[in-house]
Coordinates of C-alpha atoms and ligand atoms in Angstrom, one line a residue:
Chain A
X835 CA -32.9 16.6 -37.2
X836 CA -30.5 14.1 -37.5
X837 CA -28.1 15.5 -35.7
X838 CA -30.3 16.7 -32.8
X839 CA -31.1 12.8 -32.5
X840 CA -27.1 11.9 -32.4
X841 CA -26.0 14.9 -29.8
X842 CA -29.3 14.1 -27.8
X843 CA -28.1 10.1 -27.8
X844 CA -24.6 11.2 -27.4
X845 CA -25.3 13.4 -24.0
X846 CA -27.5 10.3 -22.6
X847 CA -24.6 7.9 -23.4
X848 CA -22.4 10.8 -21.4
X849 CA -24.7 11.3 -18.3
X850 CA -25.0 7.2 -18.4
X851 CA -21.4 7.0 -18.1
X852 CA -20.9 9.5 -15.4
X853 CA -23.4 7.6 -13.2
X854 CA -21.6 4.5 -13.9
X855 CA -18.2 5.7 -13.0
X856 CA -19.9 7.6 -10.0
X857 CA -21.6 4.2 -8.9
X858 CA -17.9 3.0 -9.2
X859 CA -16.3 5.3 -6.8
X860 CA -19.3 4.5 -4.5
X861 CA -17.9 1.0 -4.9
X862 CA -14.9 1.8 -4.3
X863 CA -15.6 3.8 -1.1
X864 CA -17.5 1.0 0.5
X865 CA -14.7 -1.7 0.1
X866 CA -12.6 0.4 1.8
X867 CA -14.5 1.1 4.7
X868 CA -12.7 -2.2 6.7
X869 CA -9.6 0.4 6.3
X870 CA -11.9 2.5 8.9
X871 CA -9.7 1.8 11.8
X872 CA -6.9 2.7 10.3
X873 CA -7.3 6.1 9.2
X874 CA -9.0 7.0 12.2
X875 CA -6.7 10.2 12.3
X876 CA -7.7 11.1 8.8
X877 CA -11.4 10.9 10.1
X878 CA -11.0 13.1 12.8
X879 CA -9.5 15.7 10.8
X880 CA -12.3 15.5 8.1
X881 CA -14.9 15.7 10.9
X882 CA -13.6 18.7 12.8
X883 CA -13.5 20.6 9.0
X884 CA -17.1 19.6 7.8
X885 CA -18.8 19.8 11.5
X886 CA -17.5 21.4 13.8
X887 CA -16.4 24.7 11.1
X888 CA -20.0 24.5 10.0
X889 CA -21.7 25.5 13.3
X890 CA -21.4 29.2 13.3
X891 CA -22.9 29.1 9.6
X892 CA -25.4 26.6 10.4
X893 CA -26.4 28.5 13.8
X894 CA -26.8 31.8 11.8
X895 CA -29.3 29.8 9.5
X896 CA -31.1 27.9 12.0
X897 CA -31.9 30.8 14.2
X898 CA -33.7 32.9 11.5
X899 CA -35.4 29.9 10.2
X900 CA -37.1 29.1 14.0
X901 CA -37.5 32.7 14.1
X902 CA -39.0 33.3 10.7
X903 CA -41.1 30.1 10.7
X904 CA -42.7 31.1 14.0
X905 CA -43.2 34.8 12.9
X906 CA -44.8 33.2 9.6
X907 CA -47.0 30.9 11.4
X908 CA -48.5 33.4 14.1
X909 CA -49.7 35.6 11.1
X910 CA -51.3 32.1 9.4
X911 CA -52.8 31.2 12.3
X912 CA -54.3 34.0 14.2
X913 CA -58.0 34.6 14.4
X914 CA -58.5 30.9 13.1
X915 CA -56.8 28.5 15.1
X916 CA -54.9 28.7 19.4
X917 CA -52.0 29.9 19.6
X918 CA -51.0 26.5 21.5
X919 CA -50.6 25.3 18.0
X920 CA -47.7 27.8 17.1
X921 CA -45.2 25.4 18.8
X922 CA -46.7 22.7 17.5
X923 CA -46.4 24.0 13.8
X924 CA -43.0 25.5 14.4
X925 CA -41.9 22.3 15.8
X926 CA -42.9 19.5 13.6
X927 CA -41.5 21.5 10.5
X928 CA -38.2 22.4 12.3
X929 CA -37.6 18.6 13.2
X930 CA -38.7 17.0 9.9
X931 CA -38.0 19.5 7.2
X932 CA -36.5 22.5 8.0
X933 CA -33.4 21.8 10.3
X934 CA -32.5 18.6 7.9
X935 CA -32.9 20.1 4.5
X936 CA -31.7 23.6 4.9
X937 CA -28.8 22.4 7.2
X938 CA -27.9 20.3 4.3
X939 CA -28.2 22.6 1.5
X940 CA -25.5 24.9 3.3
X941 CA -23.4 22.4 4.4
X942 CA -23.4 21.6 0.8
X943 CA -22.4 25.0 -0.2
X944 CA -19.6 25.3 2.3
X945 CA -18.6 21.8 2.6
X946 CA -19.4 20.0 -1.0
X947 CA -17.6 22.9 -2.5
X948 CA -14.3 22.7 -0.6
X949 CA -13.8 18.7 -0.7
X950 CA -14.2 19.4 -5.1
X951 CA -11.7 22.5 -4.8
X952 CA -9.5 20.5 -3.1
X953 CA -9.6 17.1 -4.4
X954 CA -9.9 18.9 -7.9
X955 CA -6.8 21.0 -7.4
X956 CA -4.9 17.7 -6.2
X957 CA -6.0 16.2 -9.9
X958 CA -4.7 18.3 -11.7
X959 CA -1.6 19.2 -9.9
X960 CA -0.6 15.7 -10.0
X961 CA -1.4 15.2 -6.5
X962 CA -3.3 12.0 -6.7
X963 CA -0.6 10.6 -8.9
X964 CA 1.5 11.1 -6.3
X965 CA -0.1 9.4 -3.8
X966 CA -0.8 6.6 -6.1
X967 CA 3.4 6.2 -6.6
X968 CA 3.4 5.9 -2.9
X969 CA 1.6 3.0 -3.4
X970 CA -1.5 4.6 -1.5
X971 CA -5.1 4.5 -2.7
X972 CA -6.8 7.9 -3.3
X973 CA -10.2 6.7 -2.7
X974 CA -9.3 4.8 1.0
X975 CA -6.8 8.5 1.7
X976 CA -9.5 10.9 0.6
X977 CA -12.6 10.0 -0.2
X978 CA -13.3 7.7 2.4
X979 CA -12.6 10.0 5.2
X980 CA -14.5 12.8 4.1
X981 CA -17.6 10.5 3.2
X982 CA -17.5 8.8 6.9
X983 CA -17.4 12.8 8.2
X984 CA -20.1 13.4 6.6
X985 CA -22.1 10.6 7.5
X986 CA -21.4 11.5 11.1
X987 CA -21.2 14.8 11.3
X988 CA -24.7 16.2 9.3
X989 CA -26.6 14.4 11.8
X990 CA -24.9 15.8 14.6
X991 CA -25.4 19.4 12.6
X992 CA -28.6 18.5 12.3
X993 CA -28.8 18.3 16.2
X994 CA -27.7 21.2 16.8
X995 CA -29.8 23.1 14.0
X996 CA -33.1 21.6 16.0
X997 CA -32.1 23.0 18.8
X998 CA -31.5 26.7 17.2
X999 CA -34.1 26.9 15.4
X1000 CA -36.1 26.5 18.2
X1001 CA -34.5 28.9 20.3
X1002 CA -34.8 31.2 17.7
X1003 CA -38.7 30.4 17.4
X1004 CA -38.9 30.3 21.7
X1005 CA -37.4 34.1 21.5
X1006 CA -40.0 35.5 18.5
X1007 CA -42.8 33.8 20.4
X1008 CA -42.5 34.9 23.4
X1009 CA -40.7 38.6 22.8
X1010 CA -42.5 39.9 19.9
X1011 CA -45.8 37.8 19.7
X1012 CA -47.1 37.4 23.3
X1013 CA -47.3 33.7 23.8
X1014 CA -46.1 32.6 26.9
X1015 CA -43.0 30.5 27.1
X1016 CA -45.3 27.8 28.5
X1017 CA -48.2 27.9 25.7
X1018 CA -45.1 27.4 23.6
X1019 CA -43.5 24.1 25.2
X1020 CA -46.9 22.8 25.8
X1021 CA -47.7 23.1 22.1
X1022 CA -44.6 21.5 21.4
X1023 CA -45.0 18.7 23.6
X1024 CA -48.4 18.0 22.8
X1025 CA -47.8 16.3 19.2
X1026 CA -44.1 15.2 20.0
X1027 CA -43.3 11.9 18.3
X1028 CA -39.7 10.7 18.2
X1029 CA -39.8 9.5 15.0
X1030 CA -40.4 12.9 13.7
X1031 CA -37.1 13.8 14.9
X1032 CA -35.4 10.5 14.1
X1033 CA -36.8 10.3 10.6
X1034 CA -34.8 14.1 10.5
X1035 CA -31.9 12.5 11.8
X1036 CA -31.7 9.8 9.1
X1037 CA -32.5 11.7 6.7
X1038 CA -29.3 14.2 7.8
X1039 CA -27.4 11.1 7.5
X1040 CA -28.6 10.5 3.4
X1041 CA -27.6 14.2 3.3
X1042 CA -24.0 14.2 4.6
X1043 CA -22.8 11.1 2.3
X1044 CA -25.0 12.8 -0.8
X1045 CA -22.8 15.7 -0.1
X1046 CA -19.2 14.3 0.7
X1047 CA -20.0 12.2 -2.4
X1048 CA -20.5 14.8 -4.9
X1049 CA -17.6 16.6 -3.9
X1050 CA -15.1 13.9 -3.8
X1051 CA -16.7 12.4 -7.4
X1052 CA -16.4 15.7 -9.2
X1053 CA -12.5 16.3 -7.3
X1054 CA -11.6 13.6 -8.7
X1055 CA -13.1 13.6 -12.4
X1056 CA -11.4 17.1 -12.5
X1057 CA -9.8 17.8 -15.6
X1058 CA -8.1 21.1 -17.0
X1059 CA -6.6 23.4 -14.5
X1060 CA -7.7 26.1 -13.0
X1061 CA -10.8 26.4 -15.0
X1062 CA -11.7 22.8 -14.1
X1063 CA -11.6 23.2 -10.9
X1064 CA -14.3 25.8 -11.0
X1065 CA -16.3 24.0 -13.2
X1066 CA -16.2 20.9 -10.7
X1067 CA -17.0 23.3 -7.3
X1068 CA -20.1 24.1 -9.5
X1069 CA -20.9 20.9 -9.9
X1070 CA -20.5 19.0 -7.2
X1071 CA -23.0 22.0 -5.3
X1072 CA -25.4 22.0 -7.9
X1073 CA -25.9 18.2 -7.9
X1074 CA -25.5 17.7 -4.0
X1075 CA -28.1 20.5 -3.8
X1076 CA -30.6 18.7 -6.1
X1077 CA -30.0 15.0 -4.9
X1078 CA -30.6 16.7 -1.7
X1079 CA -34.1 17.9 -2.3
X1080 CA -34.6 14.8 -4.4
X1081 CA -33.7 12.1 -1.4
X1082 CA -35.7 14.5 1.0
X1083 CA -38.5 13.9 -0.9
X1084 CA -38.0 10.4 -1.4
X1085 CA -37.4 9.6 2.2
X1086 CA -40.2 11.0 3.1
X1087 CA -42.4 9.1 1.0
X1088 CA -40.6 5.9 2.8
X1089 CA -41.3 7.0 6.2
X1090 CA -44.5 8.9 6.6
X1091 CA -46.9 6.1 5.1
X1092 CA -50.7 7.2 5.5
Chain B
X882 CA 14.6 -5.4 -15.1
X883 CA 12.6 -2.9 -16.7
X884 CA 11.3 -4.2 -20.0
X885 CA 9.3 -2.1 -22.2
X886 CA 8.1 -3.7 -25.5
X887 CA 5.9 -2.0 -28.4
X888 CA 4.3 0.0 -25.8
X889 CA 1.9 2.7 -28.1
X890 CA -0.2 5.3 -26.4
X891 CA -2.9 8.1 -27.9
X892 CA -4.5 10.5 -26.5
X893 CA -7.7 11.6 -28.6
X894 CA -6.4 10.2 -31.1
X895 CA -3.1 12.1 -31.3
X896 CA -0.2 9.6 -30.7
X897 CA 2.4 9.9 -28.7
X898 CA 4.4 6.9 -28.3
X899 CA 4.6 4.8 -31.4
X900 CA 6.4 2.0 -30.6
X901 CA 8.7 2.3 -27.5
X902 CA 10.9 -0.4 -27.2
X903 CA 13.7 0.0 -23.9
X904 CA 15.5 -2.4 -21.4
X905 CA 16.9 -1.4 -18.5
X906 CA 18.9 -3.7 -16.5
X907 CA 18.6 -4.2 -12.4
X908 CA 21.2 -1.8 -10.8
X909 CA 21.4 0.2 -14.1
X910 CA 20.8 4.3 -14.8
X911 CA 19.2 5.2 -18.0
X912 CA 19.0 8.6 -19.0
X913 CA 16.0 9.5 -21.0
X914 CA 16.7 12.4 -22.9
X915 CA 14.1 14.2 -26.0
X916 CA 12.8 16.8 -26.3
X917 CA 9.6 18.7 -25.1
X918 CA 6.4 17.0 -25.4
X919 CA 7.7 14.1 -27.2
X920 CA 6.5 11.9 -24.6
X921 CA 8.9 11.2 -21.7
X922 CA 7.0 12.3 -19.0
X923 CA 3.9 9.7 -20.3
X924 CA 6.5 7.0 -20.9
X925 CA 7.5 7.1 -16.8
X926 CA 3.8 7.0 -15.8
X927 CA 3.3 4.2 -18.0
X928 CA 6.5 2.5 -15.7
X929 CA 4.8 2.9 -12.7
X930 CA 1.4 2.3 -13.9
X931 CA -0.5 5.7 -13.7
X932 CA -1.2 5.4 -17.5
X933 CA -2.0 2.0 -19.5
X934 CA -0.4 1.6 -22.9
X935 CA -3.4 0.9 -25.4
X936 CA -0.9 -2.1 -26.5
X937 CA 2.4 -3.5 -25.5
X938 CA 3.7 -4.8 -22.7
X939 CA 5.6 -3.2 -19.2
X940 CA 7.5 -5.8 -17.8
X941 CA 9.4 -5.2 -14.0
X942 CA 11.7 -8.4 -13.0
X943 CA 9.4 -10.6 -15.4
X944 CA 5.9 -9.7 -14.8
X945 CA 3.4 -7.6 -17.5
X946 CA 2.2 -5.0 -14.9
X947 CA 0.0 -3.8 -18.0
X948 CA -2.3 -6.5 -16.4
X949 CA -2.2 -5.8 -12.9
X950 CA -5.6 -5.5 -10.9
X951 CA -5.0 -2.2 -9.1
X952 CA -3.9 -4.2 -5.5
X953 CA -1.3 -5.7 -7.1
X954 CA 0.2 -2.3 -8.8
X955 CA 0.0 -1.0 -5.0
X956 CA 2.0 -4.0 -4.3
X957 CA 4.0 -2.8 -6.6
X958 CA 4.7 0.4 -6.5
X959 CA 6.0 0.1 -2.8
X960 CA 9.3 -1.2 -4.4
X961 CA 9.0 2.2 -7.0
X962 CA 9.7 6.2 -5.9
X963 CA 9.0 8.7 -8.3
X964 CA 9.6 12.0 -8.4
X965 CA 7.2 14.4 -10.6
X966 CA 8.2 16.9 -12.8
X967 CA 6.2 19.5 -11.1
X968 CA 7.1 17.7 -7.6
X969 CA 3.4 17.4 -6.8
X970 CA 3.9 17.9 -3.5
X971 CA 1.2 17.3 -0.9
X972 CA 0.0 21.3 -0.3
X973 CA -2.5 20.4 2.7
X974 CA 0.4 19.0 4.3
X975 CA 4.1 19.8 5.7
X976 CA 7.3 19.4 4.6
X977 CA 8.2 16.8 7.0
X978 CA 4.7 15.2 6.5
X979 CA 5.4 14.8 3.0
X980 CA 8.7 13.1 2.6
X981 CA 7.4 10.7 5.5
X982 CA 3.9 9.9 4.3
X983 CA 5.3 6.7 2.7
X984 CA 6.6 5.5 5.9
X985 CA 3.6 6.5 8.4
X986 CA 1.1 4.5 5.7
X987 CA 3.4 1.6 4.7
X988 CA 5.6 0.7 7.9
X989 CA 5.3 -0.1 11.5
X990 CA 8.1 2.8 12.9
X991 CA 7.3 5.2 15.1
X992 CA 7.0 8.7 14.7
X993 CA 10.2 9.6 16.4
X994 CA 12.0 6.5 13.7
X995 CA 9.7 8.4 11.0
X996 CA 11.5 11.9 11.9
X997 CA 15.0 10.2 12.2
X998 CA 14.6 9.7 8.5
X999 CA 12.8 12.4 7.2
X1000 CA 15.6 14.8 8.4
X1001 CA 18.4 12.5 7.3
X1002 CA 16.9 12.5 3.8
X1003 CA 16.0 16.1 3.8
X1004 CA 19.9 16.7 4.8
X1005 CA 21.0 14.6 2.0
X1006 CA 19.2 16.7 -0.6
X1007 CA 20.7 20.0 1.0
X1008 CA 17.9 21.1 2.7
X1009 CA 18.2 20.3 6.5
X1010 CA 15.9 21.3 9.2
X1011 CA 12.7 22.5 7.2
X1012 CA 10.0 19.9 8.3
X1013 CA 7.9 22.0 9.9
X1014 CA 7.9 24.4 6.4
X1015 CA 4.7 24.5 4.5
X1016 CA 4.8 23.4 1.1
X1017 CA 3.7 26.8 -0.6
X1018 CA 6.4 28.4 1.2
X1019 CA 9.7 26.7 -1.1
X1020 CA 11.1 28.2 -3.9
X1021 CA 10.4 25.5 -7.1
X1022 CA 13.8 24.0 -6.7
X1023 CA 13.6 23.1 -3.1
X1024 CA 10.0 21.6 -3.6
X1025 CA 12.2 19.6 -6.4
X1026 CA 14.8 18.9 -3.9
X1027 CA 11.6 17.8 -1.2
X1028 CA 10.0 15.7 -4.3
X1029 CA 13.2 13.7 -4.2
X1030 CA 13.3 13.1 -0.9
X1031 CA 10.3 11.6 -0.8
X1032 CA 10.8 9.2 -3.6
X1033 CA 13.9 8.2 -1.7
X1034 CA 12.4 7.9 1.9
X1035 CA 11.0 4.2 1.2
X1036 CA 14.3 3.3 -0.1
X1037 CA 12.9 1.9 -3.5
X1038 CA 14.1 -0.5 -5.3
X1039 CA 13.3 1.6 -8.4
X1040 CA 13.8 4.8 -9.0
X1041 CA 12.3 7.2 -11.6
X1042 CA 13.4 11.0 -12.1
X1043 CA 11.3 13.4 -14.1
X1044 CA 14.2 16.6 -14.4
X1045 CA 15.9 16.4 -11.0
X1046 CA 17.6 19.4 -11.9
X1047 CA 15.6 21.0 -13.6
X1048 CA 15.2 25.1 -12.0
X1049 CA 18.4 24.3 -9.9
X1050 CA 21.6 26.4 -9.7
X1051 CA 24.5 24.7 -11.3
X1052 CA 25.8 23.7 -7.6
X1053 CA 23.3 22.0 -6.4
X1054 CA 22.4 20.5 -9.5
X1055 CA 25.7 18.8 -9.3
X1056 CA 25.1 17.8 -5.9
X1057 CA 21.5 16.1 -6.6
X1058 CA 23.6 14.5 -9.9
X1059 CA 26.2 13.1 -7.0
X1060 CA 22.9 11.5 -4.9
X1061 CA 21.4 10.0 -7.9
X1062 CA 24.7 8.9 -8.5
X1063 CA 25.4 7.4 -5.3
X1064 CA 22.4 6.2 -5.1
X1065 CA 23.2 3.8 -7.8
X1066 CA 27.0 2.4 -6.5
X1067 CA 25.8 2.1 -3.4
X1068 CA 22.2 0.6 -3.3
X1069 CA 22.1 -0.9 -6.7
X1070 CA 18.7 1.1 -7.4
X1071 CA 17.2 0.7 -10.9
X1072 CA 17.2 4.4 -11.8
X1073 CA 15.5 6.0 -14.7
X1074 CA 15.7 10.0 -14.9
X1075 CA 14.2 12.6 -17.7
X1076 CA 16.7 15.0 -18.1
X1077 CA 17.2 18.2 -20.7
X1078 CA 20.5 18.3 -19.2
X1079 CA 23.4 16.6 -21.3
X1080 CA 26.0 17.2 -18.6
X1081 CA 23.7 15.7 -16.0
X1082 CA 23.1 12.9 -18.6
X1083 CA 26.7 11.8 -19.3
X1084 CA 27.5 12.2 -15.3
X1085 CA 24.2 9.7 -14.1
X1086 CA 23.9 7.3 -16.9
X1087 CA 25.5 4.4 -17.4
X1088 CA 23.2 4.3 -20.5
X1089 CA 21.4 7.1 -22.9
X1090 CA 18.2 6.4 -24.8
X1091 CA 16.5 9.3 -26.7
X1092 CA 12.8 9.5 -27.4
X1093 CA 12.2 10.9 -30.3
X1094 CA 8.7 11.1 -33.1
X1095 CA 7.2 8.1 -30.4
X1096 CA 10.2 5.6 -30.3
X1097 CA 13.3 5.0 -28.9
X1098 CA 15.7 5.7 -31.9
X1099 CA 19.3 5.5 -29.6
X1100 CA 20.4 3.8 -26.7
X1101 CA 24.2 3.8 -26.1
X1102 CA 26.9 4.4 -23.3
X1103 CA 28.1 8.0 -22.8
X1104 CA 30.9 7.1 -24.8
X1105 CA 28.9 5.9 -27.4
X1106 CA 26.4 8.9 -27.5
X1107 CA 29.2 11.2 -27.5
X1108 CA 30.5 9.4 -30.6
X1109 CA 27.5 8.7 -32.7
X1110 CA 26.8 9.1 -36.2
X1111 CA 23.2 9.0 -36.0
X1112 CA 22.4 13.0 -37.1
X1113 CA 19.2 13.2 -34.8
X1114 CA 21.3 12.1 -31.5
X1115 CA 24.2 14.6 -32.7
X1116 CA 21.9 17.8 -33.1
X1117 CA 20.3 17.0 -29.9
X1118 CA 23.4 16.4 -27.7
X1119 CA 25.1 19.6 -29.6
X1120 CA 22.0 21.9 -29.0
X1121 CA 22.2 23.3 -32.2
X1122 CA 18.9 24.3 -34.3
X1123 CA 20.6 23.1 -37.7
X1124 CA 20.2 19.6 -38.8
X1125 CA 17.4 17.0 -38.9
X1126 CA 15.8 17.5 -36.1
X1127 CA 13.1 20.8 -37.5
X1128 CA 13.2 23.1 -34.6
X1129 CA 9.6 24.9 -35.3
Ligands
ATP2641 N1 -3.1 13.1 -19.7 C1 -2.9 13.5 -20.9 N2 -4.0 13.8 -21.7 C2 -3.8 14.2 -23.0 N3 -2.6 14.4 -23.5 C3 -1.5 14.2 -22.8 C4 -1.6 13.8 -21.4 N4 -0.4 13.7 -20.9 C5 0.4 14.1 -21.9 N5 -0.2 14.4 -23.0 C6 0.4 14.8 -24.3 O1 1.4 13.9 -24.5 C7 2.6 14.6 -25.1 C8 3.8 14.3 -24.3 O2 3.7 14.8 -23.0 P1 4.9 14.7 -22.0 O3 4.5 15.4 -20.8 O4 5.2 13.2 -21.9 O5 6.1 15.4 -22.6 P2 7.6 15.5 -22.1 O6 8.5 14.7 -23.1 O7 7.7 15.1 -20.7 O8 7.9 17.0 -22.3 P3 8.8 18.0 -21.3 O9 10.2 17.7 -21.6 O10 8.4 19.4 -21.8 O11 8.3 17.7 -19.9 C9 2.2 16.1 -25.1 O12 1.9 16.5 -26.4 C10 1.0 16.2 -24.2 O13 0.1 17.2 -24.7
MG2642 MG1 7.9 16.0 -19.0

């Protein structure tokens, strides 16, 4: 009994400690952002990996999720409610849920994953030391440009998910179900409010720092080889993916008040 | 001046330097010799900062850097090159990328100034003409040889050496032993280098301190090293497994 009591104690103390030294990098991270200008280069690079390689993975995923989402909603809503609603439905989820959340949780399997594999295997090949003797900080050489990435580049994802997903919806619709490209738009347009897809948007951008976060924080806390490195891939995927669904929810309670 | 003064160091719980007391003058090569795992490789990271001594004092040209904020150990470490055992070279990037990173980061040159120097420094470590090389495609001893170019590139005004020559071929060990040397008459660098290799050690140093059980226990000239009574020094430099020393 005792000893539950001091292991449970000791693990708080643990996860307490990683949150702090988290909440440090994030420090960190931040004060260097002045250095933006600078590492413009670095930035580029960083965004071409985590955007512009993502698109085939995140066009594969949007497209069935328009597709599936309108197929879904047809069978939900025939016999009980127009069919101009389909795009409506299909429209509103893509743009608020859908295209953010599931963007982000792929992203952070390709993308969260990489930047801890990387940044890990820099650890603990002495990497970071190096760049340390060269008197350059790991946090403003790293971590910074792959946060800034993914601040910019999830939104722009996310962008480009809307816009698949609908396709992919438009196509179902009007191939397999018999709804006229025009019910469709018309359904769409009916209920549009910007702030649906803003409030997507901003969302993307919680998403893409949550992401390039967890992978740089659990690159560099890697310790132990090869077998580290795995266990901080893990990780940094498993927490992104939570802290994901966790700000979704969150942000959503901020911005659609009743 | 390097001065090191009771520095002590643990790692969960398990110590591994006692009580390491060594000066090294401005302009000076010390050879750090020991053997493996008794701490040398921790005792250069604590030089340059990338490990704190849990007491003790670091002292470079009359500062304690063991209370630097981390700025001023960047400041600082501009004036350092170091060179890693495993040569922890930058795999995401090239050869030539590499050795200049320093110099792209820290000055205002050019990139055609930046590639002047990068291939006169890869020349001068025998390996002329590979910048465009990626770094998983050297054998270990040229990543060495690349590893000391870029600790060179900023010409530092202090150098540390973690087994130049270690996994080199007699020849070209001797020709990385004639840089380190020449380093040292002509630029009056501060060098410190790690080696296992006694021939290398009498040829670079104009001192020899061994590390051994967490302290330094000699410090002498060649001459004197070569001459010593101390019986731990003796078995060492001899390479025999009878004496003090226990070798299992
Ligand atoms: N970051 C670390 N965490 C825990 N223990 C460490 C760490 N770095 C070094 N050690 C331990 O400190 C001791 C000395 O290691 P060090 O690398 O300095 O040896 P060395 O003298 O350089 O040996 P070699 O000649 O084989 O390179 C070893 O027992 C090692 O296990
Ligand atoms: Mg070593």
């Amino acid at each position: 009994m005792a000893d539950d009591v001091f292991i449970l104690g000791r693990r708080c103390l643990n996860a307490l400690e990683h949150f702090g030294e988290a909440m440090m990098l994030l420090a960190r991270i931040f004060r260097a952002f002045p250095m933006i200008v600078r590492s413009f280069r670095l930035i580029f690079n960083q965004m071409m990996e985590i955007g512009i390689r993502s698109l085939p993975l995140v066009f594969i995923t949007s497209v069935f999720t328009g597709a599936v989402t309108a197929w879904q909603a047809e069978y939900q809503m025939k016999e009980y409610v127009p069919m101009i609603f389909l795009g409506t439905g299909v429209s509103k989820a893509v743009f608020i849920e859908l295209g953010p959340a599931l963007t982000a949780l792929v992203v952070a399997g390709r993308v969260g994953s990489s930047i801890a594999a990387e940044l890990g295997t820099m650890q603990v090949t002495e990497q970071i030391d190096a760049l340390e003797t060269l008197a350059i900080d790991p946090v403003r050489f790293l971590a910074l440009p792959r946060f800034v990435a993914g601040l910019i580049m999830l939104p722009i994802l996310v962008i480009f998910a809307d816009f698949f997903a609908m396709a992919g919806a438009v196509v179902v619709a009007t191939q397999l179900l018999s709804i006229t490209t025009a019910t469709f738009w018309e359904g769409v347009k009916i209920f549009f409010h910007v702030l649906d897809v803003m409030a997507g948007l901003v969302k993307a951008v919680a998403f893409g720092g949550i992401i390039a976060f967890m992978g740089c924080y659990f690159g560099f806390t890697t310790r132990g080889g090869a077998e580290g490195v795995g266990k901080s891939t893990i990780k940094a995927v498993v927490f992104s993916s939570v802290l994901i669904l966790i700000t979704d929810y969150l942000i959503a309670t901020l911005l659609f008040r009743v | 001046m390097i001065d090191i003064v009771h520095v002590k160091k643990s790692f969960h719980g398990v110590q591994v330097l006692g009580d390491v007391n060594l000066r090294i003058k401005r302009g000076q090569a010390t050879v750090i010799i020991g053997r493996s795992g008794c701490g040398k490789s921790v005792l250069l990271k604590h030089i340059i900062g990338l490990l704190r001594p849990d007491s003790g004092e670091i002292n470079i040209d009359g500062h304690d850097i063991t209370s630097f904020s981390k700025r001023e150990l960047f400041e600082l470490r501009k004036r350092f090159g170091m060179l890693f055992q495993g040569a922890a070279l930058f795999d995401s990037m090239s050869v030539g990328e590499n050795v200049g990173l320093g110099l792209r980061e820290h000055t205002d040159l050019t990139d055609v100034e930046i590639a002047a120097k990068v291939r006169q420094r890869l020349k001068e470590v025998g390996l002329p003409g590979i910048e465009e090389k990626r770094v998983a495609e050297l054998s270990g001893g040229m990543k060495k040889r690349v590893g000391l170019a870029r600790a060179l590139a900023m010409d530092p005004d202090f150098v540390l050496f973690d087994e130049p020559t270690t996994g080199l071929d007699p020849i070209m060990a001797d020709t990385i032993n004639e840089l380190i040397c020449a380093l040292n008459r002509k630029t009056s660098e501060t060098i410190i280098v790690v080696t296992h290799d006694i021939v290398s050690a009498y040829k670079i140093g104009d001192h020899i301190a061994m590390l051994y059980e967490g302290q330094i226990i000699f410090n002498g000239t060649p001459e004197e090293t070569k001459h010593t009574e101390n019986p731990i020094v003796r078995q060492f430099i001899t390479g025999s497994s009878e004496g003090p020393i226990q070798a299992l």
